PDB file of C-alpha atoms in Angstrom:
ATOM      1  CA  UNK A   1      17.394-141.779  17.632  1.00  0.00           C
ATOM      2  CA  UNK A   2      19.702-142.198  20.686  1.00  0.00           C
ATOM      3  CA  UNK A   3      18.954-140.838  23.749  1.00  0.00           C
ATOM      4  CA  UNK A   4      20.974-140.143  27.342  1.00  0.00           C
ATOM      5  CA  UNK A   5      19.643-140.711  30.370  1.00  0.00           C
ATOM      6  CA  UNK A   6      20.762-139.637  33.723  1.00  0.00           C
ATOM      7  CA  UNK A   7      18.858-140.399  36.773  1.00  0.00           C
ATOM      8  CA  UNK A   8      18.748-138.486  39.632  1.00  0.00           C
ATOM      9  CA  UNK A   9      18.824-134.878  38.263  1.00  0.00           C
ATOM     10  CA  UNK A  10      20.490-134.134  41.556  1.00  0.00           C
ATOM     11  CA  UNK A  11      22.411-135.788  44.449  1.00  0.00           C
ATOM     12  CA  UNK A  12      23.460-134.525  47.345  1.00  0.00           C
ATOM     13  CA  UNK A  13      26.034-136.545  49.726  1.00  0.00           C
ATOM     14  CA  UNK A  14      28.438-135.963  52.909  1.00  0.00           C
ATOM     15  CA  UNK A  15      32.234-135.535  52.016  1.00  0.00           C
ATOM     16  CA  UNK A  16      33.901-138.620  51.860  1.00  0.00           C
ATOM     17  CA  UNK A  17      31.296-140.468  50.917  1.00  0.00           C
ATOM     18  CA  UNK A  18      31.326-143.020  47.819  1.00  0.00           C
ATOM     19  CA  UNK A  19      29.040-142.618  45.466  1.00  0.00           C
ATOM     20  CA  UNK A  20      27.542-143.820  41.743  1.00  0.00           C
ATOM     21  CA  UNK A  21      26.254-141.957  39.030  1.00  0.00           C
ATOM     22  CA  UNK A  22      23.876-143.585  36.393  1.00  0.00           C
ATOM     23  CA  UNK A  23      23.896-143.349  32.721  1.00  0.00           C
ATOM     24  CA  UNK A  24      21.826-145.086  30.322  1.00  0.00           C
ATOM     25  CA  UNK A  25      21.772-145.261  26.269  1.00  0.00           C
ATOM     26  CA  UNK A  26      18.916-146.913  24.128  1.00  0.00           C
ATOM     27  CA  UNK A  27      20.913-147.072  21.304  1.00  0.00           C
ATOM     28  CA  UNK A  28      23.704-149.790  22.069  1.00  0.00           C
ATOM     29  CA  UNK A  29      25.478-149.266  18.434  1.00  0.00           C
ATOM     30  CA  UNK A  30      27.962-146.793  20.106  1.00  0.00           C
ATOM     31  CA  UNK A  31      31.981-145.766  19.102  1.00  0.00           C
ATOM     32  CA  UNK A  32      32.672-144.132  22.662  1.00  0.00           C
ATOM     33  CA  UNK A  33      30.982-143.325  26.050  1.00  0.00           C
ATOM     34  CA  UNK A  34      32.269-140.354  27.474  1.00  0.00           C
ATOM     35  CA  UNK A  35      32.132-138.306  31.277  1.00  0.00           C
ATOM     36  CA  UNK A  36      32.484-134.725  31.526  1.00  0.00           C
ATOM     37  CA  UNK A  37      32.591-132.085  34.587  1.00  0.00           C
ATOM     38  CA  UNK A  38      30.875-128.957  33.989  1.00  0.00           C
ATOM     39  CA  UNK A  39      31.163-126.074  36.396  1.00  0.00           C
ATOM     40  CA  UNK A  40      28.533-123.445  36.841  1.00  0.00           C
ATOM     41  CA  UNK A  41      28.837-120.998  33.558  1.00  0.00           C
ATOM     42  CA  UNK A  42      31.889-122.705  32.607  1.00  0.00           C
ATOM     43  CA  UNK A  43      32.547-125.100  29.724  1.00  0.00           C
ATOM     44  CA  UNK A  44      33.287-128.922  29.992  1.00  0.00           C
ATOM     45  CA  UNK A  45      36.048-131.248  31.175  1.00  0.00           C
ATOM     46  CA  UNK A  46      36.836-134.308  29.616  1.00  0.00           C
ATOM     47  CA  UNK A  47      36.976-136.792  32.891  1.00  0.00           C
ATOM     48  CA  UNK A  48      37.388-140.200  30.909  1.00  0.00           C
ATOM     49  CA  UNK A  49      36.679-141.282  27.555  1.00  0.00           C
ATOM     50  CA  UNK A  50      35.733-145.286  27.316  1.00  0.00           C
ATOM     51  CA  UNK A  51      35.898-147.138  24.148  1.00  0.00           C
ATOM     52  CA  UNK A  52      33.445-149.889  23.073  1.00  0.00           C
ATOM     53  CA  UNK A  53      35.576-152.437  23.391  1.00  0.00           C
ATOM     54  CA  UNK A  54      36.334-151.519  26.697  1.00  0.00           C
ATOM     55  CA  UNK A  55      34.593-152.091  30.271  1.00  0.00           C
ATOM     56  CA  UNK A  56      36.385-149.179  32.414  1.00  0.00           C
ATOM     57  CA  UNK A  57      38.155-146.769  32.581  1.00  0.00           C
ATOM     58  CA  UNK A  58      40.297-145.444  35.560  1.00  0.00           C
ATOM     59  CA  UNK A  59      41.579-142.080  36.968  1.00  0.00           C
ATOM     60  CA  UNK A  60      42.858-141.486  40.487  1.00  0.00           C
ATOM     61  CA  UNK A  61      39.139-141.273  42.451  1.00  0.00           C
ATOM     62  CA  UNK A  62      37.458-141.675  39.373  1.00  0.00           C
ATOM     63  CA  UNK A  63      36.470-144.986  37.665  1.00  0.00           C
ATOM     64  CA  UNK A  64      33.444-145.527  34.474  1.00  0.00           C
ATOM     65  CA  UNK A  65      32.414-148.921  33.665  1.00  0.00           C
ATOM     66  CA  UNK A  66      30.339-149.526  30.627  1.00  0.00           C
ATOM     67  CA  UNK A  67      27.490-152.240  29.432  1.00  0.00           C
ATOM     68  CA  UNK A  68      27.410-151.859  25.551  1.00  0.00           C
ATOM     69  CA  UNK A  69      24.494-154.581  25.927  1.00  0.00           C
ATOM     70  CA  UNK A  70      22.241-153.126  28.322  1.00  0.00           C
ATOM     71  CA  UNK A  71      23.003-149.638  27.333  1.00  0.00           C
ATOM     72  CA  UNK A  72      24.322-148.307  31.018  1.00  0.00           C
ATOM     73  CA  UNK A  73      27.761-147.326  31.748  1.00  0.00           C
ATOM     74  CA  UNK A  74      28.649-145.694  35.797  1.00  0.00           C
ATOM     75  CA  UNK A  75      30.925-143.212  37.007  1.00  0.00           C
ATOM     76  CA  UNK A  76      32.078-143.769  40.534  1.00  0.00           C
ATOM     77  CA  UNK A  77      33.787-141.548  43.071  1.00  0.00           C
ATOM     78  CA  UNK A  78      35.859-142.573  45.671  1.00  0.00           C
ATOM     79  CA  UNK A  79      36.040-140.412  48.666  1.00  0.00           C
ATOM     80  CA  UNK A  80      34.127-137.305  47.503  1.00  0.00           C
ATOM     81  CA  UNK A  81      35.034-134.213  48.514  1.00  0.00           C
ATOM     82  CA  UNK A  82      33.536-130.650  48.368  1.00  0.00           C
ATOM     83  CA  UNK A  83      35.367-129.846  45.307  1.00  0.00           C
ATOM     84  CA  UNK A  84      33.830-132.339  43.139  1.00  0.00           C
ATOM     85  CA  UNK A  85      30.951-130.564  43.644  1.00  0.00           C
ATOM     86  CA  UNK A  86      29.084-129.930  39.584  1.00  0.00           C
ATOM     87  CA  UNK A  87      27.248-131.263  36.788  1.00  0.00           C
ATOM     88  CA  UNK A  88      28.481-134.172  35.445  1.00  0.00           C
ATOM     89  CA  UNK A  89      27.387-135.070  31.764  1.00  0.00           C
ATOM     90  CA  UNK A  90      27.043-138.587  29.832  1.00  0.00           C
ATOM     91  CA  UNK A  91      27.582-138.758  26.328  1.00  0.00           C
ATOM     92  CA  UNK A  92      27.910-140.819  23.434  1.00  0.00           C
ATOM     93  CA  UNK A  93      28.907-141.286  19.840  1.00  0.00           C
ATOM     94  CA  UNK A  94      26.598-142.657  17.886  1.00  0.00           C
ATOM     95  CA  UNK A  95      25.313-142.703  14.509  1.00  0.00           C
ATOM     96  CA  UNK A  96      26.508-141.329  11.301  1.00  0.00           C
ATOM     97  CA  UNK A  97      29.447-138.785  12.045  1.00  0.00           C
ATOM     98  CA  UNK A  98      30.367-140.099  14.892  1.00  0.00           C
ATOM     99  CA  UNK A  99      27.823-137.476  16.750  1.00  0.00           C
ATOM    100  CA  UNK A 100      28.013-137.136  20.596  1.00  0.00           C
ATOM    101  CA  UNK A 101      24.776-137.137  22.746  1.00  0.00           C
ATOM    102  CA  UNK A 102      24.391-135.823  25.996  1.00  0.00           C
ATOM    103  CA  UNK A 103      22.318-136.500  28.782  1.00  0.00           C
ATOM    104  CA  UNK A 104      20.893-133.678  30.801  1.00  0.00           C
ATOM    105  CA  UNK A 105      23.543-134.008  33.653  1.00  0.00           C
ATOM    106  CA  UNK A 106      23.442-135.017  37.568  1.00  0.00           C
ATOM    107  CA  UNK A 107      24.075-131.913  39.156  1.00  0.00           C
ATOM    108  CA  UNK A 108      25.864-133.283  42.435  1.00  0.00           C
ATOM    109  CA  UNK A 109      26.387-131.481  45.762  1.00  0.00           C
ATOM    110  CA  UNK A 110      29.297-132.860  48.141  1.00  0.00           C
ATOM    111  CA  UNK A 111      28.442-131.347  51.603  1.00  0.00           C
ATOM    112  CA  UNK A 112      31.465-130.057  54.033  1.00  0.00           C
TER     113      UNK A 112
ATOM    114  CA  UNK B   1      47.922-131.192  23.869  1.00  0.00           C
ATOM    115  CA  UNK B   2      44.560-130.742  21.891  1.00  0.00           C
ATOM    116  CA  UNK B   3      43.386-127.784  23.432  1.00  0.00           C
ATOM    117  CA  UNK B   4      40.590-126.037  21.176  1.00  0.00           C
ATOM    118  CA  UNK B   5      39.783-121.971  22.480  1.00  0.00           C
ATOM    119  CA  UNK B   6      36.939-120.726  22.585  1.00  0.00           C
ATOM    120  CA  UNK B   7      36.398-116.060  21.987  1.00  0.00           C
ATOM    121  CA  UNK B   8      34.425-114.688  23.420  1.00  0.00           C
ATOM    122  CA  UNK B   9      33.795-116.151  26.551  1.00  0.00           C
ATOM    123  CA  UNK B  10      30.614-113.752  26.876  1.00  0.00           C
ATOM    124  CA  UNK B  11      29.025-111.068  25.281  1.00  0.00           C
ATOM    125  CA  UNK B  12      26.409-108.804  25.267  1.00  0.00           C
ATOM    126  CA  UNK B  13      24.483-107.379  21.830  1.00  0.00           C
ATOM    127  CA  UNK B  14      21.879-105.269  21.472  1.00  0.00           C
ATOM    128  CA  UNK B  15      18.551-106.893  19.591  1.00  0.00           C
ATOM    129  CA  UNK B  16      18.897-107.100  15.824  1.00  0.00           C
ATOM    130  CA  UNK B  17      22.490-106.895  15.895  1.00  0.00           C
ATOM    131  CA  UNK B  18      25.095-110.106  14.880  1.00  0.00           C
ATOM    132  CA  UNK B  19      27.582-111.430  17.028  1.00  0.00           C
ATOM    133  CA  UNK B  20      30.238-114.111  15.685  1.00  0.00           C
ATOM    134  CA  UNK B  21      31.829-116.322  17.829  1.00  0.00           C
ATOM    135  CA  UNK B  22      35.161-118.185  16.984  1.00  0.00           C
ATOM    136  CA  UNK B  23      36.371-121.926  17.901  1.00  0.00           C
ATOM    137  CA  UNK B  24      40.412-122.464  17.470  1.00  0.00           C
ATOM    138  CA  UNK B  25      41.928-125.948  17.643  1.00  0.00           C
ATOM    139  CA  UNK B  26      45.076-124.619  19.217  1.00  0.00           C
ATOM    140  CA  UNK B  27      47.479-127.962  19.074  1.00  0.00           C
ATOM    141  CA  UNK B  28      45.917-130.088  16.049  1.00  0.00           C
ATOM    142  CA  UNK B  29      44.449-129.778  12.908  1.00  0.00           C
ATOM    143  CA  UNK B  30      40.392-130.825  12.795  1.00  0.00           C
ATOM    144  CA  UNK B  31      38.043-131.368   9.680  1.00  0.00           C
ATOM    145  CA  UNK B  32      35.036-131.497  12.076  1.00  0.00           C
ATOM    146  CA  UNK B  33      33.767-129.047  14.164  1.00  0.00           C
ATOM    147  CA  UNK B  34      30.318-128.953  16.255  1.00  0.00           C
ATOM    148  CA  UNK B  35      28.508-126.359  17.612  1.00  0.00           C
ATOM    149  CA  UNK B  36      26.101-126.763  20.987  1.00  0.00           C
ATOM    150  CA  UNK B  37      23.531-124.641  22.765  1.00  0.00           C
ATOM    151  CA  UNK B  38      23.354-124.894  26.210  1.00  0.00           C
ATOM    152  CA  UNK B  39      19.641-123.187  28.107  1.00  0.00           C
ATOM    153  CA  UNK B  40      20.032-122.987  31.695  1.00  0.00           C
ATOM    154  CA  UNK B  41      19.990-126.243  33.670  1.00  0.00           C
ATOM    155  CA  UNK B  42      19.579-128.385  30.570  1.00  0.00           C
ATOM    156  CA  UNK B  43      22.015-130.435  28.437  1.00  0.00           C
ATOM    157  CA  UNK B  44      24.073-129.777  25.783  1.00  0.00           C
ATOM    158  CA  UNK B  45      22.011-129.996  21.973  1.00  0.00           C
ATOM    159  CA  UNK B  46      23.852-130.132  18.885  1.00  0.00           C
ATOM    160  CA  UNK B  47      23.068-127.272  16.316  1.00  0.00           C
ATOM    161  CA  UNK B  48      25.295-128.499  13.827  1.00  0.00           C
ATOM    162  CA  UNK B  49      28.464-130.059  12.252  1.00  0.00           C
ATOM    163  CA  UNK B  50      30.893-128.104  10.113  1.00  0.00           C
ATOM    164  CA  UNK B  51      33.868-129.777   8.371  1.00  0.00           C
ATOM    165  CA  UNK B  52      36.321-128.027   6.763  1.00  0.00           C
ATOM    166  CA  UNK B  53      35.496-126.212   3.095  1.00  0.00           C
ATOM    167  CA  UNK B  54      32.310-127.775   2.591  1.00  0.00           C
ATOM    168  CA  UNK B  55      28.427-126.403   3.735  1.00  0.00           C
ATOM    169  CA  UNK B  56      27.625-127.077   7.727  1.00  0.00           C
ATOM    170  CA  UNK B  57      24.830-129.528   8.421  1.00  0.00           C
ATOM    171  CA  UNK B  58      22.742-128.531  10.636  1.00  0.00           C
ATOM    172  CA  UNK B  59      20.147-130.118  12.698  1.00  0.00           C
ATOM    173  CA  UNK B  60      16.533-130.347  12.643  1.00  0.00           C
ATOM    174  CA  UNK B  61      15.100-127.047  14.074  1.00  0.00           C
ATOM    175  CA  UNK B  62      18.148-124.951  13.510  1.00  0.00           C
ATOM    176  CA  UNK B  63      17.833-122.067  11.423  1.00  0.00           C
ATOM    177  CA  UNK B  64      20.824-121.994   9.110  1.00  0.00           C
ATOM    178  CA  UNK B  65      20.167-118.177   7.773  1.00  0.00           C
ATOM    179  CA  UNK B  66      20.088-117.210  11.146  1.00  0.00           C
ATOM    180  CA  UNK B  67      23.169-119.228  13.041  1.00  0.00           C
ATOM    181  CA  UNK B  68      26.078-118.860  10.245  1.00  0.00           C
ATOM    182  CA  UNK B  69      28.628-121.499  10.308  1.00  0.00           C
ATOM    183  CA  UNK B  70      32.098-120.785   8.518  1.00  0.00           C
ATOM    184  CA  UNK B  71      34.724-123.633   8.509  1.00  0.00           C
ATOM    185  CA  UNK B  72      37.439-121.962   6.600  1.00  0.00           C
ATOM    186  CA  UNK B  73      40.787-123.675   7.970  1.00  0.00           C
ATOM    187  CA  UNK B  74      41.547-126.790   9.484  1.00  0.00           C
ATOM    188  CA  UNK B  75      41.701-125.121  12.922  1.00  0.00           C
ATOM    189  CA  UNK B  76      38.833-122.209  12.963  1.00  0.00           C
ATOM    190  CA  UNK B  77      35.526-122.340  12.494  1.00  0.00           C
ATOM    191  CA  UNK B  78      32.863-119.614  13.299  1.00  0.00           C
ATOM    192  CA  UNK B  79      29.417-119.244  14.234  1.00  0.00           C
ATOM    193  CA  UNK B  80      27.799-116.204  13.886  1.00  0.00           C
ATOM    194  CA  UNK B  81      24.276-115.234  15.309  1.00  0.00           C
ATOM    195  CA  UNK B  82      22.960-112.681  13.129  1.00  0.00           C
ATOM    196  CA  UNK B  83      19.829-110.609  13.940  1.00  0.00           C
ATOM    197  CA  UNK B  84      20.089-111.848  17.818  1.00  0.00           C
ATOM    198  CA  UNK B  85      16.880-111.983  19.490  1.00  0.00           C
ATOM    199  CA  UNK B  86      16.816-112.147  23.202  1.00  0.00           C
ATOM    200  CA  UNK B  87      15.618-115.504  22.930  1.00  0.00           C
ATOM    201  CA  UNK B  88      19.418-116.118  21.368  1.00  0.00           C
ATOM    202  CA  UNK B  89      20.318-115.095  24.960  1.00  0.00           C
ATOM    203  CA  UNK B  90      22.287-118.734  25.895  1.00  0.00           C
ATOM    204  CA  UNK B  91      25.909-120.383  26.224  1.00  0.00           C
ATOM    205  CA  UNK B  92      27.203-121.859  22.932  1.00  0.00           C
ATOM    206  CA  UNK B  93      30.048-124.112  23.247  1.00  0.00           C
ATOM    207  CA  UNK B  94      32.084-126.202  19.958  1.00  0.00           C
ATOM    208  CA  UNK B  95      34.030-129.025  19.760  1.00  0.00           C
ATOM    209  CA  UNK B  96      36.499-129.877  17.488  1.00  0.00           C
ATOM    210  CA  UNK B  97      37.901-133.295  16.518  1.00  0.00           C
ATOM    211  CA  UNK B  98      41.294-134.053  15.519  1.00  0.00           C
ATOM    212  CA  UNK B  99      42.439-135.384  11.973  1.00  0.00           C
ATOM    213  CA  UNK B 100      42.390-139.009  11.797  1.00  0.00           C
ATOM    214  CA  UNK B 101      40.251-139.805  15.297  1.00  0.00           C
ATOM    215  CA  UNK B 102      36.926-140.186  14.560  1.00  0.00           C
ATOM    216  CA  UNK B 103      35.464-140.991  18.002  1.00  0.00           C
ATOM    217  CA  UNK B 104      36.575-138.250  20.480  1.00  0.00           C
ATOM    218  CA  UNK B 105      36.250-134.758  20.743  1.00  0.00           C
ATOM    219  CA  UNK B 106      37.409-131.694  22.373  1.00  0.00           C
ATOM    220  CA  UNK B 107      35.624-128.702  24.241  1.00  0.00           C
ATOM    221  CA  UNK B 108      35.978-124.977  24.612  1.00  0.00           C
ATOM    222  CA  UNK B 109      35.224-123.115  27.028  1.00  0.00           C
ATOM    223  CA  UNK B 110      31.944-121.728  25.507  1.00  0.00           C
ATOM    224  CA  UNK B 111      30.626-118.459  25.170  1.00  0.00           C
ATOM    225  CA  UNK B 112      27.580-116.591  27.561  1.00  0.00           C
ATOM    226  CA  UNK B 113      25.613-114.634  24.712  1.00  0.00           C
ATOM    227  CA  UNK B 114      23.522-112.318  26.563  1.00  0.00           C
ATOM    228  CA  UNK B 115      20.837-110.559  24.119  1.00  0.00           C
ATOM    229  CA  UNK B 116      19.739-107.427  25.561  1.00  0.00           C
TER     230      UNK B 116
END
């Protein structure tokens, strides 16, 4: 059974600092990793989708890497500002169906 | 393009009553469809997987007499609580995958059921 992993629950940084989020899989058989933004009672936002064959993925402050092999992948933030301030979720498709697994989220706090 | 819409965003039901919530692919055509729970400060867990004119499969734990799952069209699918308990009381979101791509999917904008 695959399971997410997201260490710290929370983070907490001053703006325009740089700054790494974990994820880790223990099932390496996986189609896609993928990032998401959640805001407080809101639904989620796609932030970048990396395919298994790939190693990163890049969007303006935003870039994932991903290990297949040792089951990790990273989402780093250039320059973080207030407004980045949410949850942001790991998942990944796995398995029969293609079915996405999340992890429970680093809720992160960028400080004025 | 693939935007998929989420109605309601939230609700409120009395106890014992059923609520249905609907999931439109707005821009594509999807034969899957998923269906999450969300509890406060905790992930996302998958209740279950419709595709298009066949039965939902639903996962371990999930009653499927009590969360109804209706994939009629190629871009709607339906869940509908019935008999809502105030332990219903959560934010369901769905996802919907286009026709043909097998490894991505898209998100509403879920739905705050509040069971009262």
């Amino acid at each position: 059974k695959q399971e997410v992993t997201q260490i710290p629950a929370a983070l907490s940084v001053p703006e325009g600092e740089n700054l790494v989020l974990n994820c880790s899989f223990t099932d390496s058989a996986i189609y896609n990793l993928q990032w998401f933004r959640q805001d407080p009672g809101k639904g989620l936002t796609s932030l970048l989708l990396i395919q298994s064959s790939q190693r990163e993925q890049t969007s303006g402050r935003l870039n994932a890497s991903l290990d297949k092999s040792s089951g990790r992948s990273t989402l780093y933030i250039a320059a973080s500002q207030p407004g980045d301030s949410a949850t942001y979720l790991c998942a990944v498709y796995s398995g029969a169906n293609s079915k996405l697994t999340f992890g429970k989220g680093i809720t992160l706090s960028v400080r004025p | 393009g693939a935007v998929v819409s989420q109605h309601p965003s939230w609700v409120i039901c009395k106890s014992g009553t059923s609520v249905k919530i609907e999931c439109r692919s707005l821009d594509f055509q999807a034969t899957t469809m998923f269906w999450y729970r969300q509890f406060p400060k905790q992930s996302l867990m998958l209740m279950a997987t419709s595709n298009e004119g066949s039965k939902a499969t639903y996962e371990q734990g999930v009653e499927k007499d009590k969360f109804l799952i209706n994939h009629a069209s190629l871009t709607l699918s339906t869940l509908t609580v019935t008999s809502a308990h105030p332990e219903d009381s959560s934010f369901y979101i769905c996802s919907a995958r286009p026709l043909g791509m097998d490894t991505e999917a898209f998100f509403g904008q879920g739905t705050r059921l509040t069971v009262v």
